[in-house]
PDB file of C-alpha atoms in Angstrom:
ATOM      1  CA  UNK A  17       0.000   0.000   0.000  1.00 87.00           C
ATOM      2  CA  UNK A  18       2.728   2.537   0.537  1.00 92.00           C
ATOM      3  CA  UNK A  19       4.233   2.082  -2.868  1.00 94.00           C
ATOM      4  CA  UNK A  20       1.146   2.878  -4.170  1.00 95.00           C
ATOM      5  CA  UNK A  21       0.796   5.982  -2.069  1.00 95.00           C
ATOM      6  CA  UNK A  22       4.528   6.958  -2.760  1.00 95.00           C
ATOM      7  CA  UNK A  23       3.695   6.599  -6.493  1.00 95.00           C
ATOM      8  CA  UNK A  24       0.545   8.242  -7.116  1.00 95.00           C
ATOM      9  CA  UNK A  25       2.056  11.698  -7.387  1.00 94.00           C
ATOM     10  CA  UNK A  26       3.752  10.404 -10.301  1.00 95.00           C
ATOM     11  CA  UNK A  27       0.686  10.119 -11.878  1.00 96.00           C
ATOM     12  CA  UNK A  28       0.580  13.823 -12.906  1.00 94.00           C
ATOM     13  CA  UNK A  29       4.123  13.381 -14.044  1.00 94.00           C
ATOM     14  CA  UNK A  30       3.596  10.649 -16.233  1.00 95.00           C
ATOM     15  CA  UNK A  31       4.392  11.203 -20.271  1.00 96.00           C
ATOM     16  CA  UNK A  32       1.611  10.566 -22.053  1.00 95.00           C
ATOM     17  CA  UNK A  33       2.189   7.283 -23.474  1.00 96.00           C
ATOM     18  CA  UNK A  34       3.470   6.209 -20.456  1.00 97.00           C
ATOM     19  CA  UNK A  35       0.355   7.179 -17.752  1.00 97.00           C
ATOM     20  CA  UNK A  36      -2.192   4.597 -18.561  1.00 97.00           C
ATOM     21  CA  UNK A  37      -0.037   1.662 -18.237  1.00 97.00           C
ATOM     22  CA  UNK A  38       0.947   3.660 -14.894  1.00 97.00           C
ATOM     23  CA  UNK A  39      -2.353   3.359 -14.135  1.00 97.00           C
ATOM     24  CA  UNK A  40      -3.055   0.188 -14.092  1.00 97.00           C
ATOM     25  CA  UNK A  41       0.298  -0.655 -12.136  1.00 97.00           C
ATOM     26  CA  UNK A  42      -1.251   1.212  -9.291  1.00 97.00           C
ATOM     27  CA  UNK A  43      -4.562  -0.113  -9.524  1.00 96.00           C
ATOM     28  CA  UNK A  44      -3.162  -3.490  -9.971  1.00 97.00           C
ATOM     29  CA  UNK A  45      -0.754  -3.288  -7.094  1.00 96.00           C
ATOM     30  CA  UNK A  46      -3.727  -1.347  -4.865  1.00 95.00           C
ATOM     31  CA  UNK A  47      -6.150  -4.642  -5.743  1.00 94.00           C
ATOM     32  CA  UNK A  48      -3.084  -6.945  -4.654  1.00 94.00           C
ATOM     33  CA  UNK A  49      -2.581  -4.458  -1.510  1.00 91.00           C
ATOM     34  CA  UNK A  50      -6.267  -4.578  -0.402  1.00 89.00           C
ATOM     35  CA  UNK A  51      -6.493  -8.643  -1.246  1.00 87.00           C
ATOM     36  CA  UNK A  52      -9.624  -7.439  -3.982  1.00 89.00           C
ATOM     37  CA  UNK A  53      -8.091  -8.583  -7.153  1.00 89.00           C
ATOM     38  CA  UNK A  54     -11.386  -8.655  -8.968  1.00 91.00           C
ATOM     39  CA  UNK A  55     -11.798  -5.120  -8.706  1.00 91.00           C
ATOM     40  CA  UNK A  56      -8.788  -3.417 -10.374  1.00 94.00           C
ATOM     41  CA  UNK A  57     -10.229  -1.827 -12.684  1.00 95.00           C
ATOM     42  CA  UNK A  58     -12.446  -0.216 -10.214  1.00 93.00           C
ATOM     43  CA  UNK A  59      -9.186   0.937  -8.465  1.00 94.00           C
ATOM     44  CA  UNK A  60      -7.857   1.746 -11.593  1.00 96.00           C
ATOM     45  CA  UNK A  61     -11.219   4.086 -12.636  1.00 94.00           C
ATOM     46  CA  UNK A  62     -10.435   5.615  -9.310  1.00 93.00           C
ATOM     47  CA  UNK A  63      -6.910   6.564  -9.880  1.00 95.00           C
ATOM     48  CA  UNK A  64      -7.941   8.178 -13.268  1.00 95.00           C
ATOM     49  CA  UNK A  65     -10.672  10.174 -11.437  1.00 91.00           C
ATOM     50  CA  UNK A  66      -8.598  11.002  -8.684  1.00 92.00           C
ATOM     51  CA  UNK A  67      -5.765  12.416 -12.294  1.00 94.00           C
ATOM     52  CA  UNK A  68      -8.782  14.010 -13.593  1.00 93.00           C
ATOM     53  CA  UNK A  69      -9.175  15.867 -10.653  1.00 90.00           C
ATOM     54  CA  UNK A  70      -5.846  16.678  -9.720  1.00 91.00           C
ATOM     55  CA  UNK A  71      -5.353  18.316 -13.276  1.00 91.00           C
ATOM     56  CA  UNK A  72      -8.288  20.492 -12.738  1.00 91.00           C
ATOM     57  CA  UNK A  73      -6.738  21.790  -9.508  1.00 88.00           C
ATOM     58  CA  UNK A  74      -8.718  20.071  -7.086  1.00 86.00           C
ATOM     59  CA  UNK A  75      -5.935  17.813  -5.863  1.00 85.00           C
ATOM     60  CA  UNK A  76      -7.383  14.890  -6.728  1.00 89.00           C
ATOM     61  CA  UNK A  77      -4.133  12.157  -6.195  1.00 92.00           C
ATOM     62  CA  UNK A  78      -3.665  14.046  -3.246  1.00 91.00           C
ATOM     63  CA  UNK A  79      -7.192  13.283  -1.516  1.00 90.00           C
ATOM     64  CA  UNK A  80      -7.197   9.920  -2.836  1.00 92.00           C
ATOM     65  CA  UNK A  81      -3.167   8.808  -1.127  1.00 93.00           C
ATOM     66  CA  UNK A  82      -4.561  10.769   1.661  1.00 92.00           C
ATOM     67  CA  UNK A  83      -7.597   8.196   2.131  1.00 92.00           C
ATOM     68  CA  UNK A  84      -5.257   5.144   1.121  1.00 94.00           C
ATOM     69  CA  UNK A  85      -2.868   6.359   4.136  1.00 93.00           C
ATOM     70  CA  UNK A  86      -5.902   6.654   6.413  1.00 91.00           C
ATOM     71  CA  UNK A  87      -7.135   3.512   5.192  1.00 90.00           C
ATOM     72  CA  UNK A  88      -3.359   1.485   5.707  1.00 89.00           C
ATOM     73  CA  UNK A  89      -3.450   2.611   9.240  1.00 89.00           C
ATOM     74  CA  UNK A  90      -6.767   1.098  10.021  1.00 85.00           C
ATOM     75  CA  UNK A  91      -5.755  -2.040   8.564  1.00 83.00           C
ATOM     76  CA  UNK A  92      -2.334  -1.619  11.228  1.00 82.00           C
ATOM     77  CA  UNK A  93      -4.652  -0.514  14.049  1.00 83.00           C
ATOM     78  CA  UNK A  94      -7.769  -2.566  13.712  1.00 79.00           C
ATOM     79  CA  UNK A  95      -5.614  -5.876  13.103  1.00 75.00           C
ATOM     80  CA  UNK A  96      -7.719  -8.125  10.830  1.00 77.00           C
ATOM     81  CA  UNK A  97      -9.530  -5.720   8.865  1.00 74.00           C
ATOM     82  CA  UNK A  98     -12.397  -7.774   7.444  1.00 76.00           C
ATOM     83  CA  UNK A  99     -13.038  -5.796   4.395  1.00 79.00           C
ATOM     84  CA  UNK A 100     -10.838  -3.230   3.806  1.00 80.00           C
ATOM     85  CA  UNK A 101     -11.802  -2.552   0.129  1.00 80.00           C
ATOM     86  CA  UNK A 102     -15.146  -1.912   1.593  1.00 80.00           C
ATOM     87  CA  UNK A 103     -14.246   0.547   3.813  1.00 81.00           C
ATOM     88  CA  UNK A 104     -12.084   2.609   1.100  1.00 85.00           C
ATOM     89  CA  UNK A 105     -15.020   2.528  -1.255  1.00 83.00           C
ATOM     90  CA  UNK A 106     -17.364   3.243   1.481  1.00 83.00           C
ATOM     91  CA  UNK A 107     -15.483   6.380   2.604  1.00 81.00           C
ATOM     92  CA  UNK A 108     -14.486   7.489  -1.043  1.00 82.00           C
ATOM     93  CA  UNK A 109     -17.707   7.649  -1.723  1.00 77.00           C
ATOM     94  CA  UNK A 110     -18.977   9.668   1.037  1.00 69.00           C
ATOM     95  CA  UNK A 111     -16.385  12.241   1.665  1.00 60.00           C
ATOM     96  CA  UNK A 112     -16.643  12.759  -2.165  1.00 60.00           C
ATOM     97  CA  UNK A 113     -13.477  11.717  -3.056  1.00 54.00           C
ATOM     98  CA  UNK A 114     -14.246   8.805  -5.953  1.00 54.00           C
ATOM     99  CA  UNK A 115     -14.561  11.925  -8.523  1.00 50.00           C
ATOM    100  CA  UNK A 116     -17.325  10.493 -10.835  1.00 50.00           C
ATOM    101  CA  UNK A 117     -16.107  11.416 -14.466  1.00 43.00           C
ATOM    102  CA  UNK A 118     -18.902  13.835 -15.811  1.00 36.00           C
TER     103      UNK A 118
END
């Protein structure tokens, strides 16, 4: 999880040709991470929100490693986190942070 948090900001920094496949590093490694292989692309759609964002100065990748960070210390504190994925997606969604593409 902290190699994905570490990374994100690279995100913005990425060429052009090389930020998709960037992309789904992350999401791949966040899936791994958060034992919720089947959803990649979710995490993946939520990286590219949180880039979407980010470019339109809302800090976007910031927010989002901000809630991952959050979200790895749980998972330290609470022990056996049942569903940690849930908890991401549940808090994502209510804070505002997923950043539905329009």
């Amino acid at each position: 999880m902290q190699d994905v948090i570490y990374l994100l900001p690279t995100v913005a920094e990425a060429h052009v040709t090389k930020r998709a496949a960037l992309v789904g590093i992350l999401g791949a490694a966040l899936a791994r991470a958060l034992n919720d292989e089947h959803s990649r692309r979710w995490y993946c759609r939520l990286i590219w929100n949180a880039w979407s964002a980010e470019i339109q100065g809302r800090g976007g990748l910031q927010v989002l490693a901000a809630q991952l960070a959050r979200l790895d210390v749980d998972r330290q504190e609470w022990g056996e986190l049942r569903q940690p994925a849930a908890l991401l997606a549940c808090r994502v969604k209510t804070t505002g942070t997923h950043m539905e593409s329009e």
